[in-house]
Coordinates of C-alpha atoms and ligand atoms in Angstrom, one line a residue:
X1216 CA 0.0 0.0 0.0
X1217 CA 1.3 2.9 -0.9
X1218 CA 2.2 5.8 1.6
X1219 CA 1.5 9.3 1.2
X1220 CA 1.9 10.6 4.4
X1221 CA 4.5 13.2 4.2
X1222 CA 7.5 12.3 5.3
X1223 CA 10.0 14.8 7.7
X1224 CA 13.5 13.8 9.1
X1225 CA 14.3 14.7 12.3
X1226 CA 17.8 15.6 12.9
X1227 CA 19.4 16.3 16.7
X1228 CA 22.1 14.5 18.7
X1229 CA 20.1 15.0 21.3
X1230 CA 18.7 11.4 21.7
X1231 CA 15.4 12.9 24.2
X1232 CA 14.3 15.7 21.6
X1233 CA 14.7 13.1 18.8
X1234 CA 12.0 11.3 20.9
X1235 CA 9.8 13.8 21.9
X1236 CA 9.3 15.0 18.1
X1237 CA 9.2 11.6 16.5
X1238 CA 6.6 10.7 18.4
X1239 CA 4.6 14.0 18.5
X1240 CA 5.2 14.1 14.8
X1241 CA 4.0 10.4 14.1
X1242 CA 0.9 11.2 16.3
X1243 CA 0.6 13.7 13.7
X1244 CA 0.4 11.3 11.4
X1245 CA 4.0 12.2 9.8
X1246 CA 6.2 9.6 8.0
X1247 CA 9.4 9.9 10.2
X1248 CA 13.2 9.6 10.1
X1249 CA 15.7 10.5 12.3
X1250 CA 19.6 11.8 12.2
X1251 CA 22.2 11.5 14.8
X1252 CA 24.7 14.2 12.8
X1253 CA 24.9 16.2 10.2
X1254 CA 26.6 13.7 7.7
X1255 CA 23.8 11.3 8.7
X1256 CA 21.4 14.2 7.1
X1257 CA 22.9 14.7 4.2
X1258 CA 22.8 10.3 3.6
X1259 CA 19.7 10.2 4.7
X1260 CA 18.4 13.1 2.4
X1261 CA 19.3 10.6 -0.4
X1262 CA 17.9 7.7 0.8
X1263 CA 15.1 8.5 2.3
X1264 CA 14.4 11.8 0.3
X1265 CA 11.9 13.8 2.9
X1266 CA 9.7 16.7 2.1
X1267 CA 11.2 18.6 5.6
X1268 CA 13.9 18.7 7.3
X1269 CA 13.5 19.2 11.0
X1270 CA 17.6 20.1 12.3
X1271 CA 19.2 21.4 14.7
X1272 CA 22.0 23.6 14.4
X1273 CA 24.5 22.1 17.0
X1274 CA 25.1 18.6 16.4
X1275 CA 28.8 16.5 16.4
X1276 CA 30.4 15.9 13.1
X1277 CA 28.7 18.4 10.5
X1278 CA 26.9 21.1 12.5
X1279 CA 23.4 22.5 10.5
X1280 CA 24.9 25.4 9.0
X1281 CA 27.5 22.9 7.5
X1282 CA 25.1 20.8 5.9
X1283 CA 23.2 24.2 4.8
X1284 CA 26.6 24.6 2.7
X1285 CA 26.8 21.3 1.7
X1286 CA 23.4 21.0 0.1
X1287 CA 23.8 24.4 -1.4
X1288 CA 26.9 22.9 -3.2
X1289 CA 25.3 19.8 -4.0
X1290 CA 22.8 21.9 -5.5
X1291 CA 19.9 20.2 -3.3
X1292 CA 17.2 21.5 -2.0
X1293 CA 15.1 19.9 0.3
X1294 CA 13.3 22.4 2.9
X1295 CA 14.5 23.0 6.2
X1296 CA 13.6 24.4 9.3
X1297 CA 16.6 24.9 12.0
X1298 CA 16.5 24.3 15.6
X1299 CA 18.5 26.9 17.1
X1300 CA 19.6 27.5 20.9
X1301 CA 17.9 31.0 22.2
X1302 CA 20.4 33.7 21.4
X1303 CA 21.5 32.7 18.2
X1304 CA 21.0 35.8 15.9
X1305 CA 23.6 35.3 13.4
X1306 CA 23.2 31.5 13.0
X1307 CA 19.4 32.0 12.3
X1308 CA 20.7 35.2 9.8
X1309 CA 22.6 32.6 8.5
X1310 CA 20.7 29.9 8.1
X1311 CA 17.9 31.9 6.5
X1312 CA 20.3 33.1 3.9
X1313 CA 21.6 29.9 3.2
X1314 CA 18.4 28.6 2.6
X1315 CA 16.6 27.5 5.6
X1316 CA 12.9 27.9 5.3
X1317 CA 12.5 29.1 8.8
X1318 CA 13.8 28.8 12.3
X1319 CA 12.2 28.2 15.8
X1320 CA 14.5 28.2 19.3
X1321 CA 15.1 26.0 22.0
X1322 CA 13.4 25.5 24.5
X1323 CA 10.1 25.2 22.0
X1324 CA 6.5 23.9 22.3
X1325 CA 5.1 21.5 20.2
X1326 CA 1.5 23.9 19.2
X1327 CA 4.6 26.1 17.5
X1328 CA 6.2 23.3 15.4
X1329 CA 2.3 22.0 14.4
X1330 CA 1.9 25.9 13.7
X1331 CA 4.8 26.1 11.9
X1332 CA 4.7 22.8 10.1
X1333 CA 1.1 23.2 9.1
X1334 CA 1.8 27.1 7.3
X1335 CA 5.1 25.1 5.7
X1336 CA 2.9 22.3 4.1
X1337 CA 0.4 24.5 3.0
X1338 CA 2.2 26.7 1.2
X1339 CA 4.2 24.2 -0.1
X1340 CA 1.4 22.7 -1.5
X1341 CA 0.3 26.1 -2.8
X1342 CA 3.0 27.4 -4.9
X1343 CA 7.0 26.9 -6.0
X1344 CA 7.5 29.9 -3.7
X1345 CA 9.9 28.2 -1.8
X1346 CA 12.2 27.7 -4.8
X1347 CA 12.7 31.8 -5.2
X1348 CA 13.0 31.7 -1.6
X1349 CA 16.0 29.6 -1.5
X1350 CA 18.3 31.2 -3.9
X1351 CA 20.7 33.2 -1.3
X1352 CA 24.0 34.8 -1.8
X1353 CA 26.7 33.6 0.1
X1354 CA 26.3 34.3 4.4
X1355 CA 29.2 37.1 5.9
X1356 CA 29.0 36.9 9.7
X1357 CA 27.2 40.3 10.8
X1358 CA 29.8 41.9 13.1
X1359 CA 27.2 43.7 15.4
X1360 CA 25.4 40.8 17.0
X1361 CA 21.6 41.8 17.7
X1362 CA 20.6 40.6 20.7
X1363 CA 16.7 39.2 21.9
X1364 CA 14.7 36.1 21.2
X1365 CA 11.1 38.0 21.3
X1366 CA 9.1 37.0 18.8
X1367 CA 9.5 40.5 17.1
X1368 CA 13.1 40.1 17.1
X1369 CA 12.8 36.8 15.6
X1370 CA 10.6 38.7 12.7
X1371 CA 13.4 40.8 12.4
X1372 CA 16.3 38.5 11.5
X1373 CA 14.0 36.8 8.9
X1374 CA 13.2 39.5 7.4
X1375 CA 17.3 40.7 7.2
X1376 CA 17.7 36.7 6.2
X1377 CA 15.3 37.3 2.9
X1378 CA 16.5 40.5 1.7
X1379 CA 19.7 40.0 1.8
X1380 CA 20.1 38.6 -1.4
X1381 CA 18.4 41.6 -3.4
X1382 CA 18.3 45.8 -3.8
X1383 CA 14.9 46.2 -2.4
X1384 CA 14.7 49.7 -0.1
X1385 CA 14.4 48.8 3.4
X1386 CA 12.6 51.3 5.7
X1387 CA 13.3 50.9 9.6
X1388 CA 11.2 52.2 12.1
X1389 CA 10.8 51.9 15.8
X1390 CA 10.8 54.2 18.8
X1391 CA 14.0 55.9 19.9
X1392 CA 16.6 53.7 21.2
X1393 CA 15.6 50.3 19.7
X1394 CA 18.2 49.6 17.5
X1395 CA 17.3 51.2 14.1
X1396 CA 20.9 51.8 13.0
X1397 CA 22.3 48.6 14.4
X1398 CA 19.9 46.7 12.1
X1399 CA 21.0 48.5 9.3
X1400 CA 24.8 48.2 9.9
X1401 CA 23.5 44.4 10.4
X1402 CA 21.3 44.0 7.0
X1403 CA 24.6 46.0 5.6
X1404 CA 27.3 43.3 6.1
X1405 CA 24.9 40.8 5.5
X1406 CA 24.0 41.8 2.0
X1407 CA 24.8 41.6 -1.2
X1408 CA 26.3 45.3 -1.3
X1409 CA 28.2 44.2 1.7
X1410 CA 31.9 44.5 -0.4
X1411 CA 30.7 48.5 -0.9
X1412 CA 30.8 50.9 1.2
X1413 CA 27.9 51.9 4.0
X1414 CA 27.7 55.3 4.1
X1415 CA 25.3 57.3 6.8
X1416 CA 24.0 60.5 6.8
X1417 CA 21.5 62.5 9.5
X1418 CA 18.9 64.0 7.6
X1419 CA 18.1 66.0 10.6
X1420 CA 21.7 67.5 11.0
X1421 CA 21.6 69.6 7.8
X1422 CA 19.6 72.6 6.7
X1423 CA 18.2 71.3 3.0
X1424 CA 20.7 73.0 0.6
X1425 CA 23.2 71.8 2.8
X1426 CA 21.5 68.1 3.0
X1427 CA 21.0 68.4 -1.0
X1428 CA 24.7 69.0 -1.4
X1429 CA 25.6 66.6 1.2
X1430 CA 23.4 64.1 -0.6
X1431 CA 23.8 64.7 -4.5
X1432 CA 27.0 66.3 -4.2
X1433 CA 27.8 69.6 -6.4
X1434 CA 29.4 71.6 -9.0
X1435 CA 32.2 74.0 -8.7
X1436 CA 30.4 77.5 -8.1
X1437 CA 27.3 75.7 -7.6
X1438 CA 26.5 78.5 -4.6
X1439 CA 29.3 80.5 -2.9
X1440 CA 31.3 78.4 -0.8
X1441 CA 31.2 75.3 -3.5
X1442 CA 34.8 76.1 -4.4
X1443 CA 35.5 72.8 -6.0
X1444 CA 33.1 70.1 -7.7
X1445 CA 32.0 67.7 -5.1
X1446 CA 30.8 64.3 -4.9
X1447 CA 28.0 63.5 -2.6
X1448 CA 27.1 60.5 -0.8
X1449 CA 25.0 58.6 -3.2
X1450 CA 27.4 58.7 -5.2
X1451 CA 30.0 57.3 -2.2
X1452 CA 27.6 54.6 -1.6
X1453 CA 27.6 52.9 -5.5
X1454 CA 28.0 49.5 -5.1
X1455 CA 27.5 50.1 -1.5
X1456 CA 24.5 50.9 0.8
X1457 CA 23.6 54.5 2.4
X1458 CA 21.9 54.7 5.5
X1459 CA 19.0 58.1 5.5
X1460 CA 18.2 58.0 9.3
X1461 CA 15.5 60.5 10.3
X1462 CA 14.2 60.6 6.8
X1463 CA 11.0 61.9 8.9
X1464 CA 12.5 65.4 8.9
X1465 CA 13.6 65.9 5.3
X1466 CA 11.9 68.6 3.5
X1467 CA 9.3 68.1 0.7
X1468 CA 12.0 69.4 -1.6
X1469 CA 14.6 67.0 -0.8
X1470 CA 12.3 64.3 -0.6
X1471 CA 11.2 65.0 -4.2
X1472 CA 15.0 64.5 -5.3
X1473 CA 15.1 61.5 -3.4
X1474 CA 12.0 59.9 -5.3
X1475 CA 13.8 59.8 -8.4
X1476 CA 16.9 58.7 -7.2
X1477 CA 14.8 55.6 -6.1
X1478 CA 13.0 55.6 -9.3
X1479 CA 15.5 55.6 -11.7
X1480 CA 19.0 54.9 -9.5
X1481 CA 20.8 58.7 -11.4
X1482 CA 20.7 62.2 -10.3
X1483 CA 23.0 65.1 -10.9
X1484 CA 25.0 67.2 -8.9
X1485 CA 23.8 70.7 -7.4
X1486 CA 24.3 72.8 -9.8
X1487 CA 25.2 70.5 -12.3
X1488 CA 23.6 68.8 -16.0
X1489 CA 25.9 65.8 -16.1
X1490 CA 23.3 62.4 -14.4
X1491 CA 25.4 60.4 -11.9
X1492 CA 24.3 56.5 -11.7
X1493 CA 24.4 54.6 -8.9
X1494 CA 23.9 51.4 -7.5
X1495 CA 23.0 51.5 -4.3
X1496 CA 20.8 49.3 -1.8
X1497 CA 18.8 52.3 0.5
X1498 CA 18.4 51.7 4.0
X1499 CA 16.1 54.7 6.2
X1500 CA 15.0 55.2 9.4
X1501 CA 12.7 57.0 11.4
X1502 CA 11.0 57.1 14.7
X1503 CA 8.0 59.1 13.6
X1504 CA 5.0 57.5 12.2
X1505 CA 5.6 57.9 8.7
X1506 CA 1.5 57.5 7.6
X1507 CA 0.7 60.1 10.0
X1508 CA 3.3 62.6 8.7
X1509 CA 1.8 61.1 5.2
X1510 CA -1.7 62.1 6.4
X1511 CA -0.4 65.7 7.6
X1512 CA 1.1 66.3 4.3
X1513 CA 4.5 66.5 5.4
X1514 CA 5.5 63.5 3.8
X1515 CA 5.3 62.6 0.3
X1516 CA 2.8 59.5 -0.1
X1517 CA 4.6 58.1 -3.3
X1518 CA 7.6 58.4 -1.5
X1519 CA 6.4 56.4 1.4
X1520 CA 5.6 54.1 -0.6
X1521 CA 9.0 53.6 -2.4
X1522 CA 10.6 53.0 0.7
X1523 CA 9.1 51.0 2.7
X1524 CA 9.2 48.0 -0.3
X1525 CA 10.2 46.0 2.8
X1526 CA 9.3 47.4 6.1
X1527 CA 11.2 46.5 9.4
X1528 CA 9.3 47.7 13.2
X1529 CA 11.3 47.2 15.9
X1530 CA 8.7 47.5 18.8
X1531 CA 9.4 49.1 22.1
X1532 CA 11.6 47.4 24.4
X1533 CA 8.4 47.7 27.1
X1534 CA 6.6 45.8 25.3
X1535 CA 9.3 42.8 24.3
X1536 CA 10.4 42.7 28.1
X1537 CA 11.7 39.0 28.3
X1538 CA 14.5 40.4 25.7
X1539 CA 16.1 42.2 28.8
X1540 CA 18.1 39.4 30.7
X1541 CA 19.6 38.6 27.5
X1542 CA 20.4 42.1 26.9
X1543 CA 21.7 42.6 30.2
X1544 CA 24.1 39.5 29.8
X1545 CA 25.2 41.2 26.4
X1546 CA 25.7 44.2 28.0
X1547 CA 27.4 43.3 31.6
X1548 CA 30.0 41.2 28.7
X1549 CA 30.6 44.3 26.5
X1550 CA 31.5 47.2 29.5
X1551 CA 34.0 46.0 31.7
X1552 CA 35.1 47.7 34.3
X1553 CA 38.2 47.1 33.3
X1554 CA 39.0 46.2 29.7
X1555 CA 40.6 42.9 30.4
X1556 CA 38.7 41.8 33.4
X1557 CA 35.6 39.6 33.7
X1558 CA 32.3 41.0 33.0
X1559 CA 30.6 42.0 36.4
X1560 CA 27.8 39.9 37.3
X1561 CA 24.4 41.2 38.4
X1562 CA 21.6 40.1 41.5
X1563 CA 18.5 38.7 40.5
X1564 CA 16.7 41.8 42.2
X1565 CA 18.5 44.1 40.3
X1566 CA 16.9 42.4 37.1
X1567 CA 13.4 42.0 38.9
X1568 CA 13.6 45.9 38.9
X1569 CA 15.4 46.4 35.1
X1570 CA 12.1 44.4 34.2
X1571 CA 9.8 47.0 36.2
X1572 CA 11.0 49.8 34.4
X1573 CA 9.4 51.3 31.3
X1574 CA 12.6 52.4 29.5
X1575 CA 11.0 55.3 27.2
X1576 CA 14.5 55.2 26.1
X1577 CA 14.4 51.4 24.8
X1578 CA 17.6 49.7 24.2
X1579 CA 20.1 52.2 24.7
X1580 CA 18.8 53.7 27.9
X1581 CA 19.0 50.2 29.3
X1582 CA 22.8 49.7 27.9
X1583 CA 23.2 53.0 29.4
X1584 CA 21.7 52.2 32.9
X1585 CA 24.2 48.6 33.0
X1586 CA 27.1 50.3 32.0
X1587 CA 26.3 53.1 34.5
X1588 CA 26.0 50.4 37.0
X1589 CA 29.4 48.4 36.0
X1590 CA 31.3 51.9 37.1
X1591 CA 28.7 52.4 40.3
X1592 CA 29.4 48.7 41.3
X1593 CA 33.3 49.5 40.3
X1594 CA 33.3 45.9 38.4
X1595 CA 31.8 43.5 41.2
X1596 CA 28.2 42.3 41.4
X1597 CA 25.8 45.4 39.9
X1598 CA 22.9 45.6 42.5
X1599 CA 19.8 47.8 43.1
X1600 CA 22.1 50.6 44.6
X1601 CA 23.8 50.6 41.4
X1602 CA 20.9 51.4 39.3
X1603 CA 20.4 54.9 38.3
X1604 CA 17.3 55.5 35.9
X1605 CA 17.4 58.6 34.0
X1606 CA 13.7 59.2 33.8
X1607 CA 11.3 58.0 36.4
X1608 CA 13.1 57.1 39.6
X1609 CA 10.4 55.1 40.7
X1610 CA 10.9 52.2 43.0
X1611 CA 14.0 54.2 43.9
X1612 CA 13.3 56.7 46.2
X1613 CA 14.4 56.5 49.8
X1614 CA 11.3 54.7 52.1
X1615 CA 12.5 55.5 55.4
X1616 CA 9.6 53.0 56.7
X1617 CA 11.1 50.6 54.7
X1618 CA 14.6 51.7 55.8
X1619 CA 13.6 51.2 59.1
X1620 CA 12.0 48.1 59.2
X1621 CA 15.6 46.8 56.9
X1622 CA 17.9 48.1 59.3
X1623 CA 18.2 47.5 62.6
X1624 CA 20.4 50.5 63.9
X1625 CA 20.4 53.9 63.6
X1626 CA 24.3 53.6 62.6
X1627 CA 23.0 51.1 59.8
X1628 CA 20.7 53.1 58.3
X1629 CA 22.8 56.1 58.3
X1630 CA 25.3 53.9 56.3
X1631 CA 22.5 52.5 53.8
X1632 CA 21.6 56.7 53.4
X1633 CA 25.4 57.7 52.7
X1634 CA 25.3 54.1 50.2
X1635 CA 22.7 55.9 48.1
X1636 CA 24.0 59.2 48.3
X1637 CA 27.5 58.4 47.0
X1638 CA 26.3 56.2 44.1
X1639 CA 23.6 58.6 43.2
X1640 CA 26.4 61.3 43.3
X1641 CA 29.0 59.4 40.9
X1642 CA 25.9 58.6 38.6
X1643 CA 25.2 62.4 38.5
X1644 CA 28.7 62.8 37.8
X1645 CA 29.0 60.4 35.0
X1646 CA 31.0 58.1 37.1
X1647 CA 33.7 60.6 36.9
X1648 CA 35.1 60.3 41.0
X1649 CA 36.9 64.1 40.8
X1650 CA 33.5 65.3 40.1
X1651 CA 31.4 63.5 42.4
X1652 CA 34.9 64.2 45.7
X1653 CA 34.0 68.4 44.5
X1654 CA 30.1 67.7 44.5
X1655 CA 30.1 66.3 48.0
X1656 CA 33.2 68.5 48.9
X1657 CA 35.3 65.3 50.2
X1658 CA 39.0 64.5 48.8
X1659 CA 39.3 61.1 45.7
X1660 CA 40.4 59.2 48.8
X1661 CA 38.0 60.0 51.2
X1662 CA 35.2 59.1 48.5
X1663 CA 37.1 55.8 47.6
X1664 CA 37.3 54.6 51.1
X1665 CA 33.4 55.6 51.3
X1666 CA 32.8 54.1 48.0
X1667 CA 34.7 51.0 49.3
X1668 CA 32.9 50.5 52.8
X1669 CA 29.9 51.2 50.9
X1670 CA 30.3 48.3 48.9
X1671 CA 30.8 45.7 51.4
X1672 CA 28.2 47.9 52.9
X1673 CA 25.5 47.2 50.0
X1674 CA 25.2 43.6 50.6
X1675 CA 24.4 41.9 47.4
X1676 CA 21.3 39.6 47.3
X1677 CA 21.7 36.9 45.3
X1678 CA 23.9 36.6 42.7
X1679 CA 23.5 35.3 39.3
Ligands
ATP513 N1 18.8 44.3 20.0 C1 19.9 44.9 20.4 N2 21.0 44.1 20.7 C2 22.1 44.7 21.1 N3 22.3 46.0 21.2 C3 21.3 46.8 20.8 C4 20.0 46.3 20.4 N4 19.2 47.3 20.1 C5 19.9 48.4 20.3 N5 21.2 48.1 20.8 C6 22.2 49.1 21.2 O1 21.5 50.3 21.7 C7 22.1 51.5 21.2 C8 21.1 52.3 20.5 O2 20.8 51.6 19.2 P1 20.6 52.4 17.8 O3 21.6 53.5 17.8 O4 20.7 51.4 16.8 O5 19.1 52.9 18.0 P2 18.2 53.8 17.1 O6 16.9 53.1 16.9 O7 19.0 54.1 15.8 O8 17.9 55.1 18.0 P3 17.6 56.7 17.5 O9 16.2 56.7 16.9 O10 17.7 57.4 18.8 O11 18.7 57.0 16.5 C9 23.3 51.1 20.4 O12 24.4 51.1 21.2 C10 23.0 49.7 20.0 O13 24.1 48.9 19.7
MG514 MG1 19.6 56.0 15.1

């Protein structure tokens, strides 16, 4: 009797998950296979030629994103959706661009792989979809990692995944803070335009004859100060990508120039005849709500609509809050205290409060807070004391009920009071100690030997 059940090989060293899916996926009513290793993938892709493969990236022998290569070079292509640990940014990039069909982390539960097995089958039934889908240039490791596992975050490396491989214009929005430019410095070194150049400009900087120039480039004698002929930064950017943050605030003028640009890739020069061409992928940015300045008539629809071809949101960090441990981590790793030392740990209720906190200043108000509190905590283990907040202080304020009820002695309490006062001081001050000695009128020593009782003072609760 023949069997058309459709057939998926499951591929993980580790022996457990190999169980847990086989059977889920045979209750399913799935025809399935399993593979120890990559090499045992790529054997088994021949003898037993599935429709899917399930895989995770770290397994002994030939890890996922090796037998992502391999098929690519054999010119296979069987789908495949990767099993990657949380935290893995650049390997799902990578897989995606090397042809994966999708991604989903570890830990996982099973109603997401039906989910995401059911969407796969149907649409694989649908169309040849997949086939365009899997034509990738080659992978180059991003250099900035992005950080968070949210499932917004996860949207977000697909989507730099699937356009890496063409010119489209990518418009980034998001709130202050979120990351905006570190995605495009990301979707940069992971494209196709990734041997050319990125070049950034401000559209907010620059007055617009100045940002047209800066732009377009000009002509000699173009307008008075145009001494010599100039190239601008399109023209930089051929073969290359350029980066328009704030393209909220250009002016309808500018914006007008930039529409053709986009149209038809050539321009000239300010004050010039001669049309430059370029090739250049356009990345832009903005933290305004572009269909509202659209619907004000500050912004040009048709322009809107060229640019965002391929839209990326990167929502506010309050509302993608489980990202934050994972961000702390990266954070506590990147600001030492001291270059070559260990990155300094932090308590468990110094997170509890990191995750109360709104941060209206998203990701780098957050980076800003940890590696405020790396100096406070002078490299040992970053607690509540250490947290300064730029905006709302709340859950921060001195409770003397509280203090009282803590401490069990005047002398105690006194000490907890100066604690605060001396880290709130060197926070005020930047972290610079010869500013916060002359705020509180004490010598560098005397506020060392404070900050150093205080310390031991400030007793860290438990320690992650
Ligand atoms: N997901 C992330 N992982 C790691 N670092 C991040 C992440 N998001 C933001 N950052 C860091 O936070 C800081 C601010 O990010 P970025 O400059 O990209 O924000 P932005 O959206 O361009 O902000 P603005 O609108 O104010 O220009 C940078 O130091 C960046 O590296
Ligand atoms: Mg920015």
């Amino acid at each position: 009797m023949a069997d058309d059940r459709r057939r998926i090989l499951v591929a993980d060293d580790d022996a457990s998950i190999r169980a847990m899916l086989q059977d889920f996926l045979e209750d399913e009513n799935f025809d399935v296979s399993v593979a120890l290793d990559g090499e045992q993938v790529l054997a088994s892709i021949d003898t037993s030629k599935p429709d899917l493969v399930l895989m995770d990236v770290r397994m002994p022998r030939l890890d996922g994103i090796g037998v992502l290569n391999e098929m690519k070079r054999k010119g296979h292509d069987v789908p495949m959706i990767i099993m990657t640990a949380f935290n893995s940014s650049n390997i799902a990039i990578k897989a995606i661009q090397l042809g994966a069909y999708d991604y989903i982390t570890k830990p996982f539960d099973l109603d997401k792989v039906s989910e995401m097995l059911e969407r796969f089958f149907e649409r694989h039934a649908l169309s040849g979809e997949l086939q365009d889908l899997r034509r990738r240039p080659e992978p180059i490791d991003p250099s900035d990692r992005i950080i968070g596992n949210s499932a917004a975050m996860q949207q977000v490396y697909k989507t730099i995944g699937l356009v890496a491989g063409s010119d489209a214009t990518v418009l980034i929005t998001g709130e202050t803070g979120t990351g905006k430019e570190l995605v495009a410095q990301t979707l940069h070194t992971n494209s196709t335009f990734s041997h050319g150049p990125l070049v950034k400009v401000n559209c907010a900087a620059l007055p617009e004859t100045l940002l047209e120039s800066e732009l377009f480039g000009h002509e000699k004698g173009s307008f008075t100060s145009a001494i010599n002929q100039r190239k601008g930064r399109f023209e930089l950017a051929d073969k290359g990508s350029i980066f328009l943050d704030e393209i909220g605030e250009m002016t309808l003028g500018t914006q007008k120039k930039l529409l053709r640009v986009l149209q038809e890739r050539e321009f000239e020069r300010v004050g010039g005849s001669t049309t430059v061409k370029v090739d250049t992928r356009v990345i832009a940015a903005t933290n305004k709500v572009l269909e509202d300045e659209v619907a004000e008539g500050r912004f040009r629809e048709d322009l809107f609509y060229r640019l965002s071809v391929i839209r990326v949101h990167l929502p506010p960090l309050r509302e993608r809050k489980h990202d934050i441990p994972e961000l702390v981590d990266y954070f506590l790793a990147k600001h030492r205290y001291r270059p070559d030392g260990p990155p300094a740990s932090i308590s468990q209720e110094a997170i509890r409060l990191l995750m109360q906190h709104d941060w209206p200043g998203n990701v780098r108000e957050l980076e800003n807070t940890i590696e405020r509190g790396v100096i406070l905590a002078q490299g040992g283990v970053v607690t509540t004391h250490h947290l300064v907040f730029n905006t709302v202080r709340s859950g921060r304020t001195l409770d003397l009920g509280e203090l009282l009820q803590r401490c069990h002695s005047l002398g105690d309490a006194m000490q907890e009071v100066e604690a605060r006062l001396l880290f709130e001081t060197l926070a005020q001050a930047n972290g610079d100690r010869a500013q916060a000695a002359q705020m509180l009128n004490i010598t560098v020593p005397e506020l060392d030997a404070r900050l150093e009782h205080a310390q031991s003072f400030g007793k860290p609760d438990v320690v992650r």
